[in-house]
Tab-separated table of C-alpha atoms in Angstrom:
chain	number	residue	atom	x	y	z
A	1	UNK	CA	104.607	29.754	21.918
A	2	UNK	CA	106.738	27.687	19.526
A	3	UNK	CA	109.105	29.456	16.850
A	4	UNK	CA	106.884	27.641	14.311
A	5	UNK	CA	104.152	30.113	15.631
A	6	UNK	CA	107.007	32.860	14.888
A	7	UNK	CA	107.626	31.952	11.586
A	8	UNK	CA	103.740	31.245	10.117
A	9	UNK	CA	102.719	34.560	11.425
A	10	UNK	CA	105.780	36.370	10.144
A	11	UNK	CA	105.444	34.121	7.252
A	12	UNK	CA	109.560	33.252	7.164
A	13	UNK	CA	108.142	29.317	7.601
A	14	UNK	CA	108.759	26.597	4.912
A	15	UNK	CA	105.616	26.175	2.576
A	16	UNK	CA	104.326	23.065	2.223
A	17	UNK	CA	105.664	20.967	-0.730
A	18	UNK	CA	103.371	18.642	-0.463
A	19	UNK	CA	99.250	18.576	-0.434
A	20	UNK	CA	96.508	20.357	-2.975
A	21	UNK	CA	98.469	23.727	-2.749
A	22	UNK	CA	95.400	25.830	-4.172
A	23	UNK	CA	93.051	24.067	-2.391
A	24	UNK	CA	93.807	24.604	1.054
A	25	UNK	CA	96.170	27.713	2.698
A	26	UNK	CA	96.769	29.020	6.567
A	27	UNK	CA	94.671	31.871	5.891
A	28	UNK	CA	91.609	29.079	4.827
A	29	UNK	CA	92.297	27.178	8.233
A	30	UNK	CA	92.725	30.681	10.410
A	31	UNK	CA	89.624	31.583	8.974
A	32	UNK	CA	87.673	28.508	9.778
A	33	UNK	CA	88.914	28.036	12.948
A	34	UNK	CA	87.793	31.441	14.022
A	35	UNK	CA	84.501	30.486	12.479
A	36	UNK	CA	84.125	27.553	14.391
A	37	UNK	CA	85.426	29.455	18.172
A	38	UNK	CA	82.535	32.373	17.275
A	39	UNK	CA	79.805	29.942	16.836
A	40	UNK	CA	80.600	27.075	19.673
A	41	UNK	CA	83.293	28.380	21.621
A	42	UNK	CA	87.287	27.520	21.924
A	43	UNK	CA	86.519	24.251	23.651
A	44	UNK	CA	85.216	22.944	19.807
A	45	UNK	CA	88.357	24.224	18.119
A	46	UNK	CA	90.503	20.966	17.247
A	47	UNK	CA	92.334	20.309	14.389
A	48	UNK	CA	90.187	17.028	13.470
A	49	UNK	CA	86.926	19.553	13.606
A	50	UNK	CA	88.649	22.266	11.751
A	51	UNK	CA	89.615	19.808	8.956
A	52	UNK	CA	85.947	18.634	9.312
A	53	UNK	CA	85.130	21.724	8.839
A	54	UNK	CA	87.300	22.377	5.682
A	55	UNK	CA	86.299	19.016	4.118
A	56	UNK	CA	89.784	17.959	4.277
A	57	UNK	CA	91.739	14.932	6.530
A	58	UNK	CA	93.072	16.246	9.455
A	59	UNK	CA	96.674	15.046	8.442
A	60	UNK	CA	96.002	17.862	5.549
A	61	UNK	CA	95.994	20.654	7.942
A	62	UNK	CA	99.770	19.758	9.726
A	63	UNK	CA	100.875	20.010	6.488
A	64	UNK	CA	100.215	24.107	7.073
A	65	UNK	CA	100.024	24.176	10.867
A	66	UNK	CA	101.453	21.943	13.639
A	67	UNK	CA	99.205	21.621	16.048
A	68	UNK	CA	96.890	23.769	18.150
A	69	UNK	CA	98.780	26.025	20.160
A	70	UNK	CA	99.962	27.235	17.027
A	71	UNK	CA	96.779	27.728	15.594
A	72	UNK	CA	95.767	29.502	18.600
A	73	UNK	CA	98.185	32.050	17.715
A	74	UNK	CA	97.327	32.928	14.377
A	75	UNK	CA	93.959	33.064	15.342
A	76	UNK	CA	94.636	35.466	18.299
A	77	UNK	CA	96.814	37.398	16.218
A	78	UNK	CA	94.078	38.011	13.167
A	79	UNK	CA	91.646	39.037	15.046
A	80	UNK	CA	93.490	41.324	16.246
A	81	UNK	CA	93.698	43.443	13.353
A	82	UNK	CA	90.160	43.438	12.303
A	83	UNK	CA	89.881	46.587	13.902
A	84	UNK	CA	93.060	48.327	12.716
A	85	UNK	CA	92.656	50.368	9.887
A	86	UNK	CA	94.509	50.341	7.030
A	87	UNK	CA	94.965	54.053	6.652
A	88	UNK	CA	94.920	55.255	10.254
A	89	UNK	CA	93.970	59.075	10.430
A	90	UNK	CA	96.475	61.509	12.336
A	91	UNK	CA	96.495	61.147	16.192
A	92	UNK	CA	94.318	63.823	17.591
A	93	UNK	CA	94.087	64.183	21.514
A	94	UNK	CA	95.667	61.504	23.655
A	95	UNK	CA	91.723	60.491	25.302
A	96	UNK	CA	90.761	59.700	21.978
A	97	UNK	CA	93.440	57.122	21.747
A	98	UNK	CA	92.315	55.426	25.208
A	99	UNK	CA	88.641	56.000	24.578
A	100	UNK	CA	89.582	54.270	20.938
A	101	UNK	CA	91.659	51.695	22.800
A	102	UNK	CA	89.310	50.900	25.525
A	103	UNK	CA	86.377	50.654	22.892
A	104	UNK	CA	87.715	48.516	20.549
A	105	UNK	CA	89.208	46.461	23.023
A	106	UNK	CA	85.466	45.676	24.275
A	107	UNK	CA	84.187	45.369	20.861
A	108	UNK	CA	86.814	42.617	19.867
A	109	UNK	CA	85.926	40.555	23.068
A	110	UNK	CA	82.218	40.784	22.197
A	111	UNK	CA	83.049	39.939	18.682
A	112	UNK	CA	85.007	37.091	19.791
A	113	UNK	CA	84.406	35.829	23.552
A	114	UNK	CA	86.703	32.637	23.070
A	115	UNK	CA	89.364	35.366	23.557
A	116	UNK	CA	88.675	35.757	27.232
A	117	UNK	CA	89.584	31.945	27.628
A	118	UNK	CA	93.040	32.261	25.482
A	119	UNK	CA	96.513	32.986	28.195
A	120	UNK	CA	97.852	35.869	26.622
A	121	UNK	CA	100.024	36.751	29.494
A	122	UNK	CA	102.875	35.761	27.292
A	123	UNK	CA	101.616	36.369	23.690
A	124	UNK	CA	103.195	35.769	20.636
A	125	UNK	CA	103.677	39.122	19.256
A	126	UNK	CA	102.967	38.916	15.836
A	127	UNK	CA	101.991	41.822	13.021
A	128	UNK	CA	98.672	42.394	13.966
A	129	UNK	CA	99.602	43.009	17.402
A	130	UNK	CA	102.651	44.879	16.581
A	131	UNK	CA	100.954	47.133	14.166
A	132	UNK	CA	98.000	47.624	17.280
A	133	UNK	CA	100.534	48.755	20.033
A	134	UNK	CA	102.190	51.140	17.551
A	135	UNK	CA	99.163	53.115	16.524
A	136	UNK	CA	98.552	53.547	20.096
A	137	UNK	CA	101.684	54.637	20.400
A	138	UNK	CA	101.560	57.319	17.893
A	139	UNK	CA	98.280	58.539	19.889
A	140	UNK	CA	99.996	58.275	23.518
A	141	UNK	CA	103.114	59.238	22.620
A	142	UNK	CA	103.101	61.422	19.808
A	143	UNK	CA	102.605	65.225	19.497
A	144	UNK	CA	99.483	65.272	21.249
A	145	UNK	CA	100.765	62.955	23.402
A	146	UNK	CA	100.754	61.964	27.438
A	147	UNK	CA	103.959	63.257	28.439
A	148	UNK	CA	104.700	60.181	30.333
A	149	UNK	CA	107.653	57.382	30.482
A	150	UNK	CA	107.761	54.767	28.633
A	151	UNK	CA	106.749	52.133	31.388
A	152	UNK	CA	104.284	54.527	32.139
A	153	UNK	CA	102.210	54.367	28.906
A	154	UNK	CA	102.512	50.746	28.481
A	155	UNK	CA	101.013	50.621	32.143
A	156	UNK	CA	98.402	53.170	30.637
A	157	UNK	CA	97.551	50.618	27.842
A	158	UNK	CA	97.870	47.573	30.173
A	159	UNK	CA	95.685	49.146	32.432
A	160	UNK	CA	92.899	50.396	30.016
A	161	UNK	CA	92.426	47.007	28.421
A	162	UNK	CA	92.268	45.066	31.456
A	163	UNK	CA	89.386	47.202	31.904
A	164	UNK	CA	87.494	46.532	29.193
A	165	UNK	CA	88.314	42.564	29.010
A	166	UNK	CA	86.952	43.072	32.760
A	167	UNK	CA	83.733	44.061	31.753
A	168	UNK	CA	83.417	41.783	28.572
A	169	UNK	CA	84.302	38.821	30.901
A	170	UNK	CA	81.146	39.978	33.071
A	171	UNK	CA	78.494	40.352	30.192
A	172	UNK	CA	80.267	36.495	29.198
A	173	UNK	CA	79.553	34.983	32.578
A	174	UNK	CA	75.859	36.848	32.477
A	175	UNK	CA	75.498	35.347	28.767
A	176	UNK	CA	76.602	31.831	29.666
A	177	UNK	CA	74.619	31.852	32.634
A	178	UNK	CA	71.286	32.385	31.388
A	179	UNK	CA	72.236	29.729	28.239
A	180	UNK	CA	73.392	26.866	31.262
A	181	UNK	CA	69.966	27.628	33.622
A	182	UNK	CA	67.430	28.486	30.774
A	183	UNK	CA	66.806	31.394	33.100
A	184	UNK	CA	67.272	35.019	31.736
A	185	UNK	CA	68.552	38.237	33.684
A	186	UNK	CA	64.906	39.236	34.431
A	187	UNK	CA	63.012	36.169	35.526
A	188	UNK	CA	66.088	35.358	37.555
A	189	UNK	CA	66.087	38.996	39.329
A	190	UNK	CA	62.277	38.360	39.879
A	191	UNK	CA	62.407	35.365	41.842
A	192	UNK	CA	64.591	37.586	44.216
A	193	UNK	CA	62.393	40.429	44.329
A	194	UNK	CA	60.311	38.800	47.912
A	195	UNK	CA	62.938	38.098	49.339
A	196	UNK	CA	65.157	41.489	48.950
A	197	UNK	CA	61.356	43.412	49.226
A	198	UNK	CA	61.583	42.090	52.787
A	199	UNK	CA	65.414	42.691	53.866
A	200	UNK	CA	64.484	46.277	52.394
A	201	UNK	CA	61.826	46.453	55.022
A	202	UNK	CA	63.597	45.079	58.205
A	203	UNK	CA	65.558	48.095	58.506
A	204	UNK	CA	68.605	46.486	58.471
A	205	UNK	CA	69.788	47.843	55.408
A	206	UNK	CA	68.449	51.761	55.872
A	207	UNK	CA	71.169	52.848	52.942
A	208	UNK	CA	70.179	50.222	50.358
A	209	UNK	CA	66.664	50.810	50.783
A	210	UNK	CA	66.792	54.402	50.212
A	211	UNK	CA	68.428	53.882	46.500
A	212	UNK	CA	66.431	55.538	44.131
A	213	UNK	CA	64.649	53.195	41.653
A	214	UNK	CA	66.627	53.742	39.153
A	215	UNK	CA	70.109	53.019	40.789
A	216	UNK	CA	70.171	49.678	38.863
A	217	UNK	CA	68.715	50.626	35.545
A	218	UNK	CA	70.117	48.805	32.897
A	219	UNK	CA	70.174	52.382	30.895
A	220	UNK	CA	73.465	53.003	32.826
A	221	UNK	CA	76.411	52.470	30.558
A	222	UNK	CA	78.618	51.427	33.600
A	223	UNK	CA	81.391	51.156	31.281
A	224	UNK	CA	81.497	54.995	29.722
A	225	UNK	CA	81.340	55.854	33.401
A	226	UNK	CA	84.222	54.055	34.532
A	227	UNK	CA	85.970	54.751	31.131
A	228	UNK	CA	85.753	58.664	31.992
A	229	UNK	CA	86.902	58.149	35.343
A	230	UNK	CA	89.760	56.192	34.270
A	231	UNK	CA	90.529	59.672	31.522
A	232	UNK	CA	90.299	61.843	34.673
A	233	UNK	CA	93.043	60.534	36.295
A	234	UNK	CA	95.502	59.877	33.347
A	235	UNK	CA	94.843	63.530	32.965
A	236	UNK	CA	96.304	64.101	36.393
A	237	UNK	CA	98.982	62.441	36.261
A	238	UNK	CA	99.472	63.793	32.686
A	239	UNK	CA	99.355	67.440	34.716
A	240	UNK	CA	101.462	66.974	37.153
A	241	UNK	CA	103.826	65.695	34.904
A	242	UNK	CA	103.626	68.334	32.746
A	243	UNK	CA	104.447	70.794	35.779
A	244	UNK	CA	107.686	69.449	36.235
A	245	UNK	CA	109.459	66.834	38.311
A	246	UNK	CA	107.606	66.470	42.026
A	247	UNK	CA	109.397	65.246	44.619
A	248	UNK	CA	107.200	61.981	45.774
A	249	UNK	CA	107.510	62.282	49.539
A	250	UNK	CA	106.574	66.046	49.301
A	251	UNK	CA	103.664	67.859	47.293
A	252	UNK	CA	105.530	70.393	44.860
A	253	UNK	CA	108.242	71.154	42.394
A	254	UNK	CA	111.548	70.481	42.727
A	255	UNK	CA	114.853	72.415	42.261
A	256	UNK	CA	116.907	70.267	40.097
A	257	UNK	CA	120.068	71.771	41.803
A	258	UNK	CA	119.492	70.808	44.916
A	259	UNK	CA	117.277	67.833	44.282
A	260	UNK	CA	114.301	68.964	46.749
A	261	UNK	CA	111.590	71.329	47.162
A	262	UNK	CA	111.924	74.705	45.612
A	263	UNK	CA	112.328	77.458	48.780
A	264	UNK	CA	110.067	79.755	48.884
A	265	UNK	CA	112.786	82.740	48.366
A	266	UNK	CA	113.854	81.454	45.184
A	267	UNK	CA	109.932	81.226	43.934
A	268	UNK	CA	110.339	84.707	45.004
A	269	UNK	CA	107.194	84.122	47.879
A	270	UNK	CA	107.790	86.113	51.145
A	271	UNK	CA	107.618	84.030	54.225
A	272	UNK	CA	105.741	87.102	55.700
């Protein structure tokens, strides 16, 4: 990150004052960049390409931006927001704003795979991804909210999308493998079929062999599973939180008074 990063995407930057002004703008070399990370990968973004790309000289485009790292930025932080919408409905139920998150999240990697290769454990936070974390805020926190803490829900968010850029990097690697061997998913899960056939057979593996036939069908949506299962126990932790403070080392409410668990007299429960 560089301030010049800050400033183009918060446009508070100098403008050029120099160089065919109507000719060639950020949002021109953004745009092409992108283009050329989609088609080729991240690897072929340079600024000498990009300006190839463009029809321009390279010196043209550090008239507008730097270097790379700074286009990196922009470029991380527009596609960002081709999901947001510009007139975002009310927040409904707080699952709809993680199924929502989780979703989109996927689509944009899929979109855009050069994404998985960018370090964004210290992004620039620019409007697009400002303008992202607050509608999700509105959803977790909002009326039909989660209840939680604030480090809570941005560990709810943190966790849901490292979800879903954990099974977008998978379908990459399966993607990239079959373009580097020239072998696709089934010829390569073919040429394995003797050999498993056989392990299946030796007894050795009595559990695996029993596995239905359809245990590995590629009708599964693996990810709506584990997306569900990931709902189910937000929603307990949204419960119990909505119960009351628990104290941690024992299971039940606690009597703010005296900081501990609630006797059973003052629930009004006889001990008989």
């Amino acid at each position: 990150m560089t301030k010049s990063s800050l400033d183009l995407l918060w446009g508070t930057g100098d403008r050029p004052s120099r160089g065919p002004k109507p000719g060639l703008t950020v949002d021109r070399i953004v745009t092409a960049a992108i283009g050329l990370a989609d088609a080729e990968g991240l690897d072929a973004v340079s600024m000498r390409r990009v300006a190839n790309e463009l029809g321009v000289g390279t010196m043209s485009l550090y008239r507008y931006v730097p270097g790379k790292t700074e286009l990196l930025d922009l470029m991380h932080d527009r596609v960002q927001g081709e999901a947001l919408p510009d007139d975002p409905p009310p927040p409904t139920h707080w699952r709809d704003t993680v199924t929502a998150l989780a979703r989109t999240t996927l689509d944009l990697y899929r979109a855009h795979p050069w994404l998985l290769r960018v370090n964004q454990a210290r992004s620039v936070l620019g409007p697009s991804a400002l303008r992202g974390l607050e509608l999700c805020l509105a959803g977790l926190k909002g009326p039909h909210g989660m209840g939680l803490s604030d480090p809570e829900t941005i560990s709810v968010i943190i966790t849901v999308q490292g979800y879903a850029a954990g099974t977008a990097r998978m379908e990459l690697q399966a993607s990239e493998a079959a373009r580097e061997t020239g072998i696709g998913d089934d010829a390569f899960w073919e040429a394995q079929r003797p050999y498993l056939e056989r392990a299946m057979l030796s007894g050795d593996y009595p559990l695996m062999a029993a596995l239905a036939d359809d245990t590995f069908s590629r009708e599964t949506d693996h990810f709506a599973f584990g997306l569900e299962r990931l709902l189910d126990g937000f929603e307990t932790l949204v419960d119990r939180r909505r119960k009351g403070p628990v104290d941690e080392g024992k299971k039940g409410p606690v009597d703010e008074g005296k900081k501990g668990p609630v006797d059973k007299e003052k629930k009004g429960v006889s001990g008989a």
